[in-house]
Amino acid sequence: LGGLQRTLAQAAAELEQQRQEVTGHQEKEQSLAAELRTLWMQAEKMVAAHEQEAKTLHEQAMVATKQWDRALRRAEEARAQLRVVAEAWVAGWRDLLEPPREAWEKREGQEMQWQQ
């Protein structure tokens, strides 16, 4: 009977030890699960923040592209206006120079006739 009580006491002690180990594992598992949930929520927040930042940067890029296009169009319009002004300026100078040149050629022609 004494041997049986000792065996029973050892079995009870082993069972208690295993119960404590299981409880310790469960507590550790719960702690790790809580930590994992915390990390998961942080990761989701970071993903959301990066998505928002990417969206903001995309919108800024679109605005910059539109501004660039407008500036390019304005530069092309200014270049075309400058060409028109330059052509008008050249034509004006031609108009100013034409009468004196014609008069000079006429005078040269008369002088040649007198010399003959």
PDB file of C-alpha atoms in Angstrom:
ATOM      1  CA  LEU A   1       0.000   0.000   0.000  1.00  0.00           C
ATOM      2  CA  GLY A   2       2.873   2.361   0.780  1.00  0.00           C
ATOM      3  CA  GLY A   3       4.387   1.769  -2.672  1.00  0.00           C
ATOM      4  CA  LEU A   4       1.082   2.451  -4.314  1.00  0.00           C
ATOM      5  CA  GLN A   5       0.660   5.708  -2.380  1.00  0.00           C
ATOM      6  CA  ARG A   6       4.170   6.746  -3.379  1.00  0.00           C
ATOM      7  CA  THR A   7       3.434   5.954  -7.036  1.00  0.00           C
ATOM      8  CA  LEU A   8       0.174   7.852  -6.784  1.00  0.00           C
ATOM      9  CA  ALA A   9       1.928  10.828  -5.158  1.00  0.00           C
ATOM     10  CA  GLN A  10       4.603  10.795  -7.885  1.00  0.00           C
ATOM     11  CA  ALA A  11       1.928  10.611 -10.567  1.00  0.00           C
ATOM     12  CA  ALA A  12       0.063  13.500  -8.937  1.00  0.00           C
ATOM     13  CA  ALA A  13       3.298  15.518  -8.722  1.00  0.00           C
ATOM     14  CA  GLU A  14       4.088  14.815 -12.383  1.00  0.00           C
ATOM     15  CA  LEU A  15       0.549  15.735 -13.332  1.00  0.00           C
ATOM     16  CA  GLU A  16       0.829  19.016 -11.382  1.00  0.00           C
ATOM     17  CA  GLN A  17       4.176  19.754 -13.013  1.00  0.00           C
ATOM     18  CA  GLN A  18       2.738  19.089 -16.462  1.00  0.00           C
ATOM     19  CA  ARG A  19      -0.309  21.233 -15.625  1.00  0.00           C
ATOM     20  CA  GLN A  20       2.000  24.100 -14.622  1.00  0.00           C
ATOM     21  CA  GLU A  21       4.040  23.643 -17.788  1.00  0.00           C
ATOM     22  CA  VAL A  22       0.874  23.681 -19.902  1.00  0.00           C
ATOM     23  CA  THR A  23      -0.353  26.770 -18.034  1.00  0.00           C
ATOM     24  CA  GLY A  24       3.033  28.440 -18.610  1.00  0.00           C
ATOM     25  CA  HIS A  25       2.902  27.543 -22.314  1.00  0.00           C
ATOM     26  CA  GLN A  26      -0.667  28.861 -22.568  1.00  0.00           C
ATOM     27  CA  GLU A  27       0.311  32.123 -20.888  1.00  0.00           C
ATOM     28  CA  LYS A  28       3.312  32.461 -23.186  1.00  0.00           C
ATOM     29  CA  GLU A  29       1.121  31.653 -26.192  1.00  0.00           C
ATOM     30  CA  GLN A  30      -1.410  34.311 -25.115  1.00  0.00           C
ATOM     31  CA  SER A  31       1.386  36.822 -24.638  1.00  0.00           C
ATOM     32  CA  LEU A  32       2.844  36.033 -28.060  1.00  0.00           C
ATOM     33  CA  ALA A  33      -0.614  36.212 -29.642  1.00  0.00           C
ATOM     34  CA  ALA A  34      -1.182  39.645 -28.064  1.00  0.00           C
ATOM     35  CA  GLU A  35       2.220  40.806 -29.296  1.00  0.00           C
ATOM     36  CA  LEU A  36       1.455  39.453 -32.750  1.00  0.00           C
ATOM     37  CA  ARG A  37      -1.890  41.321 -32.801  1.00  0.00           C
ATOM     38  CA  THR A  38      -0.095  44.517 -31.765  1.00  0.00           C
ATOM     39  CA  LEU A  39       2.515  44.087 -34.497  1.00  0.00           C
ATOM     40  CA  TRP A  40      -0.199  43.285 -37.037  1.00  0.00           C
ATOM     41  CA  MET A  41      -2.114  46.471 -36.150  1.00  0.00           C
ATOM     42  CA  GLN A  42       1.094  48.512 -36.409  1.00  0.00           C
ATOM     43  CA  ALA A  43       1.798  46.969 -39.806  1.00  0.00           C
ATOM     44  CA  GLU A  44      -1.734  47.789 -40.987  1.00  0.00           C
ATOM     45  CA  LYS A  45      -1.343  51.391 -39.800  1.00  0.00           C
ATOM     46  CA  MET A  46       1.995  51.675 -41.602  1.00  0.00           C
ATOM     47  CA  VAL A  47       0.509  50.253 -44.802  1.00  0.00           C
ATOM     48  CA  ALA A  48      -2.397  52.713 -44.589  1.00  0.00           C
ATOM     49  CA  ALA A  49       0.006  55.604 -43.988  1.00  0.00           C
ATOM     50  CA  HIS A  50       2.179  54.574 -46.940  1.00  0.00           C
ATOM     51  CA  GLU A  51      -0.867  54.202 -49.170  1.00  0.00           C
ATOM     52  CA  GLN A  52      -2.026  57.687 -48.168  1.00  0.00           C
ATOM     53  CA  GLU A  53       1.431  59.101 -48.799  1.00  0.00           C
ATOM     54  CA  ALA A  54       1.571  57.399 -52.197  1.00  0.00           C
ATOM     55  CA  LYS A  55      -1.852  58.838 -53.053  1.00  0.00           C
ATOM     56  CA  THR A  56      -0.765  62.315 -51.966  1.00  0.00           C
ATOM     57  CA  LEU A  57       2.456  62.093 -53.974  1.00  0.00           C
ATOM     58  CA  HIS A  58       0.527  60.865 -57.026  1.00  0.00           C
ATOM     59  CA  GLU A  59      -1.863  63.825 -56.742  1.00  0.00           C
ATOM     60  CA  GLN A  60       1.065  66.231 -56.382  1.00  0.00           C
ATOM     61  CA  ALA A  61       2.704  64.692 -59.437  1.00  0.00           C
ATOM     62  CA  MET A  62      -0.504  65.143 -61.432  1.00  0.00           C
ATOM     63  CA  VAL A  63      -0.728  68.805 -60.383  1.00  0.00           C
ATOM     64  CA  ALA A  64       2.934  69.351 -61.289  1.00  0.00           C
ATOM     65  CA  THR A  65       2.390  67.687 -64.668  1.00  0.00           C
ATOM     66  CA  LYS A  66      -0.574  69.952 -65.410  1.00  0.00           C
ATOM     67  CA  GLN A  67       1.453  73.010 -64.390  1.00  0.00           C
ATOM     68  CA  TRP A  68       4.325  71.864 -66.605  1.00  0.00           C
ATOM     69  CA  ASP A  69       1.958  71.370 -69.540  1.00  0.00           C
ATOM     70  CA  ARG A  70       0.457  74.852 -69.051  1.00  0.00           C
ATOM     71  CA  ALA A  71       3.905  76.432 -68.817  1.00  0.00           C
ATOM     72  CA  LEU A  72       5.028  74.591 -71.950  1.00  0.00           C
ATOM     73  CA  ARG A  73       1.930  75.759 -73.838  1.00  0.00           C
ATOM     74  CA  ARG A  74       2.544  79.345 -72.711  1.00  0.00           C
ATOM     75  CA  ALA A  75       6.173  79.136 -73.817  1.00  0.00           C
ATOM     76  CA  GLU A  76       5.105  77.816 -77.225  1.00  0.00           C
ATOM     77  CA  GLU A  77       2.530  80.605 -77.550  1.00  0.00           C
ATOM     78  CA  ALA A  78       5.133  83.204 -76.557  1.00  0.00           C
ATOM     79  CA  ARG A  79       7.591  81.741 -79.070  1.00  0.00           C
ATOM     80  CA  ALA A  80       4.943  81.965 -81.822  1.00  0.00           C
ATOM     81  CA  GLN A  81       4.134  85.560 -80.867  1.00  0.00           C
ATOM     82  CA  LEU A  82       7.827  86.396 -80.887  1.00  0.00           C
ATOM     83  CA  ARG A  83       8.140  84.967 -84.408  1.00  0.00           C
ATOM     84  CA  VAL A  84       5.211  87.109 -85.567  1.00  0.00           C
ATOM     85  CA  VAL A  85       6.727  90.221 -83.973  1.00  0.00           C
ATOM     86  CA  ALA A  86      10.153  89.471 -85.453  1.00  0.00           C
ATOM     87  CA  GLU A  87       8.663  88.969 -88.919  1.00  0.00           C
ATOM     88  CA  ALA A  88       6.707  92.222 -88.593  1.00  0.00           C
ATOM     89  CA  TRP A  89       9.861  94.017 -87.443  1.00  0.00           C
ATOM     90  CA  VAL A  90      11.840  92.715 -90.423  1.00  0.00           C
ATOM     91  CA  ALA A  91       9.009  93.662 -92.778  1.00  0.00           C
ATOM     92  CA  GLY A  92       8.889  97.143 -91.224  1.00  0.00           C
ATOM     93  CA  TRP A  93      12.604  97.609 -91.739  1.00  0.00           C
ATOM     94  CA  ARG A  94      12.264  96.484 -95.330  1.00  0.00           C
ATOM     95  CA  ASP A  95       9.485  98.978 -95.851  1.00  0.00           C
ATOM     96  CA  LEU A  96      11.630 101.716 -94.322  1.00  0.00           C
ATOM     97  CA  LEU A  97      14.677 100.827 -96.364  1.00  0.00           C
ATOM     98  CA  GLU A  98      12.892 100.263 -99.661  1.00  0.00           C
ATOM     99  CA  PRO A  99      12.127 103.920-100.594  1.00  0.00           C
ATOM    100  CA  PRO A 100      15.708 105.139 -99.981  1.00  0.00           C
ATOM    101  CA  ARG A 101      17.102 102.212-101.967  1.00  0.00           C
ATOM    102  CA  GLU A 102      14.725 102.918-104.855  1.00  0.00           C
ATOM    103  CA  ALA A 103      15.646 106.600-104.750  1.00  0.00           C
ATOM    104  CA  TRP A 104      19.344 105.739-104.687  1.00  0.00           C
ATOM    105  CA  GLU A 105      18.961 103.376-107.672  1.00  0.00           C
ATOM    106  CA  LYS A 106      16.974 106.040-109.530  1.00  0.00           C
ATOM    107  CA  ARG A 107      19.652 108.660-108.836  1.00  0.00           C
ATOM    108  CA  GLU A 108      22.407 106.239-109.909  1.00  0.00           C
ATOM    109  CA  GLY A 109      20.491 105.576-113.092  1.00  0.00           C
ATOM    110  CA  GLN A 110      20.140 109.295-113.809  1.00  0.00           C
ATOM    111  CA  GLU A 111      23.814 109.928-113.129  1.00  0.00           C
ATOM    112  CA  MET A 112      24.751 107.190-115.556  1.00  0.00           C
ATOM    113  CA  GLN A 113      22.513 108.725-118.211  1.00  0.00           C
ATOM    114  CA  TRP A 114      24.110 112.141-117.717  1.00  0.00           C
ATOM    115  CA  GLN A 115      27.551 110.681-117.994  1.00  0.00           C
ATOM    116  CA  GLN A 116      26.710 109.134-121.332  1.00  0.00           C
TER     117      GLN A 116
END
